[in-house]
PDB file of C-alpha atoms in Angstrom:
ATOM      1  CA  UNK A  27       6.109  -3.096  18.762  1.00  0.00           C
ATOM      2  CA  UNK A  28       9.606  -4.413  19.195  1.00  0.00           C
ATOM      3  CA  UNK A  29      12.495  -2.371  18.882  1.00  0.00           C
ATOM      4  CA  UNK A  30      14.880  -3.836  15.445  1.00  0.00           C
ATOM      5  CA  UNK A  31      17.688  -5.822  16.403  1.00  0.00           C
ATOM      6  CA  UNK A  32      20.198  -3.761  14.199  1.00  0.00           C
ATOM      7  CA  UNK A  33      23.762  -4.888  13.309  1.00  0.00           C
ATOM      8  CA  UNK A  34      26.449  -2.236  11.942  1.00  0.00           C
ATOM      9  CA  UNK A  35      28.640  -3.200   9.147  1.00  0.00           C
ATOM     10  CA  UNK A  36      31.325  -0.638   7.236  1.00  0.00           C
ATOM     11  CA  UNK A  37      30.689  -0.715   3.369  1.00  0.00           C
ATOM     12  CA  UNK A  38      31.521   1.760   0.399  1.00  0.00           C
ATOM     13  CA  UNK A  39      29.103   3.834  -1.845  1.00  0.00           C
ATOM     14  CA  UNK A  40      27.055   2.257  -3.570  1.00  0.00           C
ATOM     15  CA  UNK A  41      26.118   0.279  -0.187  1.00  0.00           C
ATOM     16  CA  UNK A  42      25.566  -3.806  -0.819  1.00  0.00           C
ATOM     17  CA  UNK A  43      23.431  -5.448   1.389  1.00  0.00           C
ATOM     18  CA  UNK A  44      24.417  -7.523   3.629  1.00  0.00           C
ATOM     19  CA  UNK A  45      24.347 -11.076   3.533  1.00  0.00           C
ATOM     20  CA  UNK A  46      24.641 -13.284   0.294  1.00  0.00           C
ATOM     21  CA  UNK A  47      23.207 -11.280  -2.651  1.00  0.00           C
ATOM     22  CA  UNK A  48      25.182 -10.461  -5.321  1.00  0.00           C
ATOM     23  CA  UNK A  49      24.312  -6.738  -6.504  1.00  0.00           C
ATOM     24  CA  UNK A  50      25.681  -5.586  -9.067  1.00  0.00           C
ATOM     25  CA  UNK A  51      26.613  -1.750  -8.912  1.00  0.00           C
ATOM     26  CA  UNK A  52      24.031   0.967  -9.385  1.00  0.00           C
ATOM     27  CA  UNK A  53      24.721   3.335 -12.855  1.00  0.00           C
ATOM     28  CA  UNK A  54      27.077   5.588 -11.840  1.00  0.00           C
ATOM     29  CA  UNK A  55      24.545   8.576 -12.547  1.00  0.00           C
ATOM     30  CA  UNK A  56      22.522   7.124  -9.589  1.00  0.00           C
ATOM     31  CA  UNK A  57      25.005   6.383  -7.042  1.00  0.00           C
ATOM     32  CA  UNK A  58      24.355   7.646  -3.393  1.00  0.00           C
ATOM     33  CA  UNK A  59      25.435   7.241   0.026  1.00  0.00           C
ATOM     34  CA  UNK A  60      22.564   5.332   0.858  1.00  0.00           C
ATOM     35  CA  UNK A  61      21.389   1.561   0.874  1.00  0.00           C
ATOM     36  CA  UNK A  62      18.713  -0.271  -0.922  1.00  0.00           C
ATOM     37  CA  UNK A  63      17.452  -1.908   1.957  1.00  0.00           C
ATOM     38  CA  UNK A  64      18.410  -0.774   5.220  1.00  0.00           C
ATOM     39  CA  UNK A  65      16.072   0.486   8.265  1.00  0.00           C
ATOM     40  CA  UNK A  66      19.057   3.146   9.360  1.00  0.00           C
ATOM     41  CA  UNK A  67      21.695   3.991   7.060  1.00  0.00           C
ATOM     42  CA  UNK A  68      24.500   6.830   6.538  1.00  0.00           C
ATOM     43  CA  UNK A  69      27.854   6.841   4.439  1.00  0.00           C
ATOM     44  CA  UNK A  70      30.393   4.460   6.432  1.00  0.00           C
ATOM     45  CA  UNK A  71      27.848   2.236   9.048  1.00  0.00           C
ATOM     46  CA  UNK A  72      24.876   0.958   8.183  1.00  0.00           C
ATOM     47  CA  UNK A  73      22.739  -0.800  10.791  1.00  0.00           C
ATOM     48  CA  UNK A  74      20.881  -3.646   9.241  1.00  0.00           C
ATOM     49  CA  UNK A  75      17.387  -5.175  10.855  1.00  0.00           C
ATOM     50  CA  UNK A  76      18.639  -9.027  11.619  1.00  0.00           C
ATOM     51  CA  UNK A  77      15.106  -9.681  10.403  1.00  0.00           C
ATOM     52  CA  UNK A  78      15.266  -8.379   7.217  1.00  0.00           C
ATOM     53  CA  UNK A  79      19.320  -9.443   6.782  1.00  0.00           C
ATOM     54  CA  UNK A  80      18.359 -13.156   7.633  1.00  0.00           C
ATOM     55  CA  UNK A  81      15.599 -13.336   5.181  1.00  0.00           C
ATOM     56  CA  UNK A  82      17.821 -11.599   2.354  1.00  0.00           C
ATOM     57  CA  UNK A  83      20.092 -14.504   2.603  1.00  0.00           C
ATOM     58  CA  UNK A  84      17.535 -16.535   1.472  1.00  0.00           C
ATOM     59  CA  UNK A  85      16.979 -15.195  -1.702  1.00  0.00           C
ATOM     60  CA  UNK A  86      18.716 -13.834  -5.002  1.00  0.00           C
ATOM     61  CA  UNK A  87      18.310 -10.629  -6.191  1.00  0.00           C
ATOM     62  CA  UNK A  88      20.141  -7.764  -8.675  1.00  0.00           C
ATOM     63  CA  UNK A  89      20.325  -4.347  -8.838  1.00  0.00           C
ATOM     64  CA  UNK A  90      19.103  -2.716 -12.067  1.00  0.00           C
ATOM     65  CA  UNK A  91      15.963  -0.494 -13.771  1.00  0.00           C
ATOM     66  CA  UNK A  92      12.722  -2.910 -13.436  1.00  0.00           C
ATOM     67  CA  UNK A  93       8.911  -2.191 -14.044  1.00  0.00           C
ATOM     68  CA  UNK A  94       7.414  -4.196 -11.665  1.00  0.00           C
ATOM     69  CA  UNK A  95       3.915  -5.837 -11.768  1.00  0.00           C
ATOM     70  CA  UNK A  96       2.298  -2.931  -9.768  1.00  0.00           C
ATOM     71  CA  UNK A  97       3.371  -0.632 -12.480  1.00  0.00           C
ATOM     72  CA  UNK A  98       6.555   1.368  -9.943  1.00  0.00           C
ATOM     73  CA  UNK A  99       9.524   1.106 -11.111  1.00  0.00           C
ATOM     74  CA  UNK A 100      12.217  -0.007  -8.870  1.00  0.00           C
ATOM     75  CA  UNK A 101      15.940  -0.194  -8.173  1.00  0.00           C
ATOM     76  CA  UNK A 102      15.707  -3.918  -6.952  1.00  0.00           C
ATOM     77  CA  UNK A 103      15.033  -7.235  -8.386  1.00  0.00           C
ATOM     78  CA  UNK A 104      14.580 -10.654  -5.704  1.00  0.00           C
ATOM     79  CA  UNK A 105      14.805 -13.876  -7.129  1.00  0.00           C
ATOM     80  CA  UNK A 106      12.359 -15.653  -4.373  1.00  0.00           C
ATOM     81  CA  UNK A 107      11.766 -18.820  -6.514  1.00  0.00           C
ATOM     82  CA  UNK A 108      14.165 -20.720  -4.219  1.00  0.00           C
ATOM     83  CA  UNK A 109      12.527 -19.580  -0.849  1.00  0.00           C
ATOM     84  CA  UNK A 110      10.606 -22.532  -0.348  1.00  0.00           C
ATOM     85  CA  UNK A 111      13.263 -25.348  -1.438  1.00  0.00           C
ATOM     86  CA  UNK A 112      14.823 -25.756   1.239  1.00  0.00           C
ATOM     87  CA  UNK A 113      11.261 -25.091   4.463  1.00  0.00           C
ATOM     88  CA  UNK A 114      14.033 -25.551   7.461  1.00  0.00           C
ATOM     89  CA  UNK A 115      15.736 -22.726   6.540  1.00  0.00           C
ATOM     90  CA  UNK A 116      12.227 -20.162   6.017  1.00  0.00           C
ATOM     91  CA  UNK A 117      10.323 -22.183   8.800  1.00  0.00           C
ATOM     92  CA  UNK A 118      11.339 -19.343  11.487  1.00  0.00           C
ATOM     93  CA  UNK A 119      10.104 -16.641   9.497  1.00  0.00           C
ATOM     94  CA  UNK A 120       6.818 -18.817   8.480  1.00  0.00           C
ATOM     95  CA  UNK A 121       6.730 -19.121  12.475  1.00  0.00           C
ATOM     96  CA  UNK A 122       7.080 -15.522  13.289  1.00  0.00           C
ATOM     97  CA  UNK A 123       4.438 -14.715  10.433  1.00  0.00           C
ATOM     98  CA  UNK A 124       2.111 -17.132  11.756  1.00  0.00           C
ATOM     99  CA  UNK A 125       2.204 -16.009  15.451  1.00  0.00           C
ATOM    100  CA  UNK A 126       1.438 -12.344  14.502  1.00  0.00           C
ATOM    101  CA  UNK A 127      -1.789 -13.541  12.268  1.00  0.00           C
ATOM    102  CA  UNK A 128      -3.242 -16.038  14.760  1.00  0.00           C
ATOM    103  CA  UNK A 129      -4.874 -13.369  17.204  1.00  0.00           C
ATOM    104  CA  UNK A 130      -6.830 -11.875  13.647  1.00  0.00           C
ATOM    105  CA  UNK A 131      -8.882 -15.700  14.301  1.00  0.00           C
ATOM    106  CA  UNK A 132      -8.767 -16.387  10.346  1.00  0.00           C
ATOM    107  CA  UNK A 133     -11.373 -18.919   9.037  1.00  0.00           C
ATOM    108  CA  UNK A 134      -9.217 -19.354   5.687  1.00  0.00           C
ATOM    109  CA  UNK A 135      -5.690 -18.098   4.813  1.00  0.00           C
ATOM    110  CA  UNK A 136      -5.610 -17.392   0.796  1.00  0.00           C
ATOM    111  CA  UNK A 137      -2.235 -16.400  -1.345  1.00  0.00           C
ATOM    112  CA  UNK A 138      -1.788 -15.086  -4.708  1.00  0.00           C
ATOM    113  CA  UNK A 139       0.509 -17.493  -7.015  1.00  0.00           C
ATOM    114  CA  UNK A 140       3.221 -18.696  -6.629  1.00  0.00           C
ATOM    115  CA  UNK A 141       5.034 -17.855  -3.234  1.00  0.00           C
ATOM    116  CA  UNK A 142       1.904 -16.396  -1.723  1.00  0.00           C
ATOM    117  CA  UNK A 143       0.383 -19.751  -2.634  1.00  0.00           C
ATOM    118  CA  UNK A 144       2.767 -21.783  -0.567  1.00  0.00           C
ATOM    119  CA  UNK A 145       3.310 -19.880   2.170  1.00  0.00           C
ATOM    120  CA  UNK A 146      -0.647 -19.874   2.554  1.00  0.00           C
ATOM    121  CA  UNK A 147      -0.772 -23.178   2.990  1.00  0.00           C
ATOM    122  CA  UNK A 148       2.062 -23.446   5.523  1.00  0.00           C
ATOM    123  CA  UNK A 149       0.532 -21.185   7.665  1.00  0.00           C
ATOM    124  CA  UNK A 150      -2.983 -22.318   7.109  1.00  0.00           C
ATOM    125  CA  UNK A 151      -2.091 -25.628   8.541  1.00  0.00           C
ATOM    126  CA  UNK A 152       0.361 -24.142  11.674  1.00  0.00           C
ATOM    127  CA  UNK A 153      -3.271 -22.055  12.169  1.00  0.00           C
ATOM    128  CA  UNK A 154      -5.725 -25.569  11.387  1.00  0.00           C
ATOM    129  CA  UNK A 155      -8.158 -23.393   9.201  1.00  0.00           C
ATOM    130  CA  UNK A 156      -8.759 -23.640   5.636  1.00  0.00           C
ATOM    131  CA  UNK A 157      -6.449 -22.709   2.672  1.00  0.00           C
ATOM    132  CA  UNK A 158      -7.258 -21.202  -0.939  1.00  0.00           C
ATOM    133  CA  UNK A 159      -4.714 -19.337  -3.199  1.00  0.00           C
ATOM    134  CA  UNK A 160      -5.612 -16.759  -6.469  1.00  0.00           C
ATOM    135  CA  UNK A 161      -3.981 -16.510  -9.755  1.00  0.00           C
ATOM    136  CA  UNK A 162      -2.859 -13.846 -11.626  1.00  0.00           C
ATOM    137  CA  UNK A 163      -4.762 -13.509 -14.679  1.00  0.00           C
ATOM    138  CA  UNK A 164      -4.230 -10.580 -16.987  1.00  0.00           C
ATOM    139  CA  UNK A 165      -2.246  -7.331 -16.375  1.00  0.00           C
ATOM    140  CA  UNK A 166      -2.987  -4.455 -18.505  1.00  0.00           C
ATOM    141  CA  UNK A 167      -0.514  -3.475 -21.168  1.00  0.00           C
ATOM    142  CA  UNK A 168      -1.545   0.398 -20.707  1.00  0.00           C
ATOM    143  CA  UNK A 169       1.251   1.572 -18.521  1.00  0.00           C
ATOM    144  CA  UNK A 170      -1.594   2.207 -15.331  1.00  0.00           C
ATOM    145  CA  UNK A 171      -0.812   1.287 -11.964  1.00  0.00           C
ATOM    146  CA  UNK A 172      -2.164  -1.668 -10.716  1.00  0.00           C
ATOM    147  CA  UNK A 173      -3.183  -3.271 -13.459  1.00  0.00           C
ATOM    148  CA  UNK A 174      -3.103  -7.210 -12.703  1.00  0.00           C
ATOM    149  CA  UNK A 175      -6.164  -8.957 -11.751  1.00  0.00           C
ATOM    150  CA  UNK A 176      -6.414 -12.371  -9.618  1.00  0.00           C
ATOM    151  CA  UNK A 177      -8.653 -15.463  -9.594  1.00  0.00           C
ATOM    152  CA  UNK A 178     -10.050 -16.886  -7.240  1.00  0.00           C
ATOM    153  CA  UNK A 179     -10.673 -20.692  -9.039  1.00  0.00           C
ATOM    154  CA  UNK A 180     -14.025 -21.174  -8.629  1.00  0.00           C
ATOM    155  CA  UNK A 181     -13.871 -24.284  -6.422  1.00  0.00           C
ATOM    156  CA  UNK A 182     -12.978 -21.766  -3.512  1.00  0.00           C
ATOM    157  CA  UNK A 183     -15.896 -19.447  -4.179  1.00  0.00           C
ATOM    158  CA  UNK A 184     -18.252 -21.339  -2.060  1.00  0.00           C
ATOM    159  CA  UNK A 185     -15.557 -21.589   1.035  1.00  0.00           C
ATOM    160  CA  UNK A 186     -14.437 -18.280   1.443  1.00  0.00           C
ATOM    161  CA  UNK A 187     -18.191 -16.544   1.432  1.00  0.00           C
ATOM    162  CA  UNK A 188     -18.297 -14.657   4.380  1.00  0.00           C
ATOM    163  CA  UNK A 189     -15.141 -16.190   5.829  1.00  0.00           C
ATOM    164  CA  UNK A 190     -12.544 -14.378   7.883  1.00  0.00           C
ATOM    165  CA  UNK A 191      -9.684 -14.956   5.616  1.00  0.00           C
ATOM    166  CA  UNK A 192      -5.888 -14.023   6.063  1.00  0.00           C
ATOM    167  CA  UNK A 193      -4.235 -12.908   3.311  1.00  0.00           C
ATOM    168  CA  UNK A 194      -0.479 -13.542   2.836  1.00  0.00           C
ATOM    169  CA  UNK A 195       2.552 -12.968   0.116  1.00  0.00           C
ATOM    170  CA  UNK A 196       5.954 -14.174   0.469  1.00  0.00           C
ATOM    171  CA  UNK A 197       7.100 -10.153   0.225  1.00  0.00           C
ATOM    172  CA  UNK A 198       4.751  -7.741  -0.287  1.00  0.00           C
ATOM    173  CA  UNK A 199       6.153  -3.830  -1.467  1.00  0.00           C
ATOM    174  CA  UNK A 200       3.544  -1.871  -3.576  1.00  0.00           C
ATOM    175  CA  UNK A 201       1.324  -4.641  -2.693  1.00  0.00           C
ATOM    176  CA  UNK A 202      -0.184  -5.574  -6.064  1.00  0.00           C
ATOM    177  CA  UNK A 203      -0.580  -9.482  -6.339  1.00  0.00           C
ATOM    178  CA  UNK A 204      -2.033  -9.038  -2.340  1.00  0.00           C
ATOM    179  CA  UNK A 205      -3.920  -5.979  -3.477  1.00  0.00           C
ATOM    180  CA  UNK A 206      -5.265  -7.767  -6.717  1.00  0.00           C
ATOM    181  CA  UNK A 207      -6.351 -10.898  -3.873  1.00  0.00           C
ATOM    182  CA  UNK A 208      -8.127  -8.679  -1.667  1.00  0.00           C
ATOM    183  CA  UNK A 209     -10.642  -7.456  -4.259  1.00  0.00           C
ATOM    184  CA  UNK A 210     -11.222 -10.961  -5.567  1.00  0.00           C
ATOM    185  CA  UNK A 211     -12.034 -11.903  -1.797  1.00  0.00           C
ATOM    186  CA  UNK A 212     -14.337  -9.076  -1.726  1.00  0.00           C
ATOM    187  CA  UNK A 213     -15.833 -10.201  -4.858  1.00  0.00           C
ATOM    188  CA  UNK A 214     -17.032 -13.695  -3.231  1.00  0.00           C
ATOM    189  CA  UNK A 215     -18.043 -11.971  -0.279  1.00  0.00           C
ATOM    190  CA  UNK A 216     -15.067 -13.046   1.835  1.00  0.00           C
ATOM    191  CA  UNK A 217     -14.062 -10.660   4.606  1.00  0.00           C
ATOM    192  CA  UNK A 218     -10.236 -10.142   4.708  1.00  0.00           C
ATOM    193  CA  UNK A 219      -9.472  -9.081   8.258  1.00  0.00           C
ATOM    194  CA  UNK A 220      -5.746  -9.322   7.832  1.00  0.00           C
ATOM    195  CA  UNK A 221      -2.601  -9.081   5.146  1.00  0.00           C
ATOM    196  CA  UNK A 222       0.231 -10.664   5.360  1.00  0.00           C
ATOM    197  CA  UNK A 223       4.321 -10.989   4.614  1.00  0.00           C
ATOM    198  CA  UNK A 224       6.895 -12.770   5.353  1.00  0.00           C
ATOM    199  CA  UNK A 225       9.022  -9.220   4.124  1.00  0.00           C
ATOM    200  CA  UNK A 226       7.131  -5.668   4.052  1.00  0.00           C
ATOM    201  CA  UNK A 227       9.498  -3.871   1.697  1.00  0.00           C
ATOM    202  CA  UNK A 228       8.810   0.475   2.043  1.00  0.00           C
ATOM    203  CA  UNK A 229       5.139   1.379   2.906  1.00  0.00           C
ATOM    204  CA  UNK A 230       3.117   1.624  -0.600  1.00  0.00           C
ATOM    205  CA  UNK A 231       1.836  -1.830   0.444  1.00  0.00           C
ATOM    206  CA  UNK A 232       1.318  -1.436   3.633  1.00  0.00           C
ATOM    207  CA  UNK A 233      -0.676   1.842   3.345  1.00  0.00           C
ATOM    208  CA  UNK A 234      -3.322   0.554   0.903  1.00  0.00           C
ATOM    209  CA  UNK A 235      -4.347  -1.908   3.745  1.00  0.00           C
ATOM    210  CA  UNK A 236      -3.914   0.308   6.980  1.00  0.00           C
ATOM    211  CA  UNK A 237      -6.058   2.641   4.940  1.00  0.00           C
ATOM    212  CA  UNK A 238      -8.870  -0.338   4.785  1.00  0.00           C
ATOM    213  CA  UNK A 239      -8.782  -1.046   7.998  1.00  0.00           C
ATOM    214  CA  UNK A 240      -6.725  -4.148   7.567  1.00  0.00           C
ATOM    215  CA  UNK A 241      -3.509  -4.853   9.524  1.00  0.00           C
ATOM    216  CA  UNK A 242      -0.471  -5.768   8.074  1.00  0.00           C
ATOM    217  CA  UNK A 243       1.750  -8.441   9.693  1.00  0.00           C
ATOM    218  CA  UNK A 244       5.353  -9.269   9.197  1.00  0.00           C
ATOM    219  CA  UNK A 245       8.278 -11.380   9.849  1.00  0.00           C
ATOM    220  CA  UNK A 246      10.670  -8.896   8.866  1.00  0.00           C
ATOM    221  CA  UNK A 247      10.512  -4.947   7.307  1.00  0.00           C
ATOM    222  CA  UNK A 248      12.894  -2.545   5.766  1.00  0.00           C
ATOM    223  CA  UNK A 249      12.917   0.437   3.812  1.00  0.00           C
ATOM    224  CA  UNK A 250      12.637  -0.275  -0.373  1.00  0.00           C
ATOM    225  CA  UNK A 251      12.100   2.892  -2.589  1.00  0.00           C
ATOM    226  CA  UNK A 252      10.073   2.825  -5.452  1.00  0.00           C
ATOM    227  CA  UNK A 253       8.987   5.232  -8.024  1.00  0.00           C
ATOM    228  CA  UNK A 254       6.480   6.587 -10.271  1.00  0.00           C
ATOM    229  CA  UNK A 255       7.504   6.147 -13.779  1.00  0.00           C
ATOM    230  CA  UNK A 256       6.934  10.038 -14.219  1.00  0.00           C
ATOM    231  CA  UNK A 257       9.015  10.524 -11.086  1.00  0.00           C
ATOM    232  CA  UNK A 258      11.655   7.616 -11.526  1.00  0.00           C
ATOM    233  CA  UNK A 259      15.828   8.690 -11.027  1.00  0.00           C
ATOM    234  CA  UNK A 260      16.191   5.633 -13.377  1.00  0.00           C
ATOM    235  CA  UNK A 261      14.676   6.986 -16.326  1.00  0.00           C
ATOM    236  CA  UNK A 262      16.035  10.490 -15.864  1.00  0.00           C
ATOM    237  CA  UNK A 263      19.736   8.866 -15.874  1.00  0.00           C
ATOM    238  CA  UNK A 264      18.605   6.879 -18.692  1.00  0.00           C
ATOM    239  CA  UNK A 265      19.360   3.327 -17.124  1.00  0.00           C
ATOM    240  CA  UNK A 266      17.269   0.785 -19.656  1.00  0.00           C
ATOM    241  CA  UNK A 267      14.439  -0.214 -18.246  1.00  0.00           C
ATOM    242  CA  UNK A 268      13.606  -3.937 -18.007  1.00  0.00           C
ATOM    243  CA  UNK A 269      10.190  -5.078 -17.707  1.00  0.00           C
ATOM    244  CA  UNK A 270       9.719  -8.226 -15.627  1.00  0.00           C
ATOM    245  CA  UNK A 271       5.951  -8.264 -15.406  1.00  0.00           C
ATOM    246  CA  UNK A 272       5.971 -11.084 -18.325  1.00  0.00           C
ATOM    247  CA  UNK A 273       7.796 -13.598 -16.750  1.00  0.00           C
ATOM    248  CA  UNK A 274       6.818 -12.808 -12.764  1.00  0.00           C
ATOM    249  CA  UNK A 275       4.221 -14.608 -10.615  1.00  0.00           C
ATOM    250  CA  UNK A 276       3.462 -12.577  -7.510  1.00  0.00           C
ATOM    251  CA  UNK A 277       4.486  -9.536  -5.322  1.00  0.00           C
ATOM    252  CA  UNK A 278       6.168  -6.277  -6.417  1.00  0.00           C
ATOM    253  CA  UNK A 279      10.362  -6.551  -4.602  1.00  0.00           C
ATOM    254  CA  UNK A 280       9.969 -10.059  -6.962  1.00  0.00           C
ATOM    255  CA  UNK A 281       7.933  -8.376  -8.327  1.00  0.00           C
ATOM    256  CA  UNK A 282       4.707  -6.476  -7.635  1.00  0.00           C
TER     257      UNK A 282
END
């Protein structure tokens, strides 16, 4: 595996990331010398993946108290609605992506709604194999982890049966939409034989499939904490909680 191409910069506690993302700062009962998303880190120089930085400038995102789709809570919320407006600008990290799933010889590469959905199909046709995408359906309202389900619309039943399919997200950190995807797959008798991310954010995610025996690929990774809600820093330092599992469509960072 490569080495990270790291960059320092100086910053101030609490640590912004670098590039064009406009955090706002962390409750002061939560403020430490320590990034949200950094692969080294201490208090006065940071070194920052070039990976991870140049996809970060890609997106929006806030700092704040969220329940994410996978049930964590987390200290970061990524706007990655506008990923995909402008392809020139994501088409290196679609490449990179691509290149690292091609020796798993997919049959079919499937993603969950919305940005796993069109980043699926972008690689499917770099690849020439088939495409198919899931849907989020329902997400339990009972506070357990992993609670979402996805669809697999029934028109891609048939196709995926004992296919080799790829399985991709646009960022993938607890891993639920990809998680909810793989079961579906395994429900029409597909076999997944590798997941997929244009960002790995921590290792939850990444865990659940190395424990499976499926590889994870990835344009670009860095560290992103998340927490049990019995464990969370958040809730002990009373920072309100928002809950964006009603209004997202996909992974965990955006979130799953």
């Amino acid at each position: 595996m490569r080495s990270p191409r790291t960059h320092p910069i100086e910053s101030v506690c609490p640590f912004s990331v670098e590039g064009n993302i406009p955090f706002p700062r962390l409750h002061p009962a939560i403020w430490h010398c320590e990034p949200l998303l950094t692969t080294a880190y201490n208090c006065g120089s940071v070194a920052i993946d070039h990976d991870a930085a140049g996809f970060l400038e890609l997106v929006s995102g806030r700092r704040g108290h969220f329940r994410l789709e996978s049930g964590h809570h987390g200290g970061l919320w990524l706007d990655l609605d506008p990923l995909f407006t402008e392809p020139a600008r994501v088409d290196p990290f679609v490449a990179r992506l691509t290149e690292a799933l091609r020796p798993h010889a997919a049959d079919v590469v499937c993603g969950p709604l919305l940005g796993g959905a069109f980043l699926a199909q972008l690689v499917a046709r770099e690849l020439g194999v088939a495409f198919c995408f899931t849907e989020r359906v329902t997400v339990t309202g009972d506070g357990a982890l992993f609670g979402a389900r996805y669809r697999l619309p029934p028109a891609f039943a048939p196709r995926v049966r004992g296919r080799r399919v790829a399985m991709v997200d646009d960022v993938m950190s607890a891993g639920s939409a990809l998680r909810g995807t793989f079961a579906e797959l395994r429900a029409h008798g597909a076999v997944p034989v590798a997941a997929g991310a244009l960002m790995v954010l921590g290792s939850a995610g990444a865990d659940f499939f190395a424990q499976r025996g499926i590889p994870v690929e990835a344009a670009a990774r860095d560290e992103y904490p998340l927490w049990l809600p019995s464990d969370c820093p958040l809730c002990a330092a009373g920072v309100p909680l928002e809950d964006v599992t009603a209004t997202m469509a996909g992974d965990d960072a955006s979130g799953a």
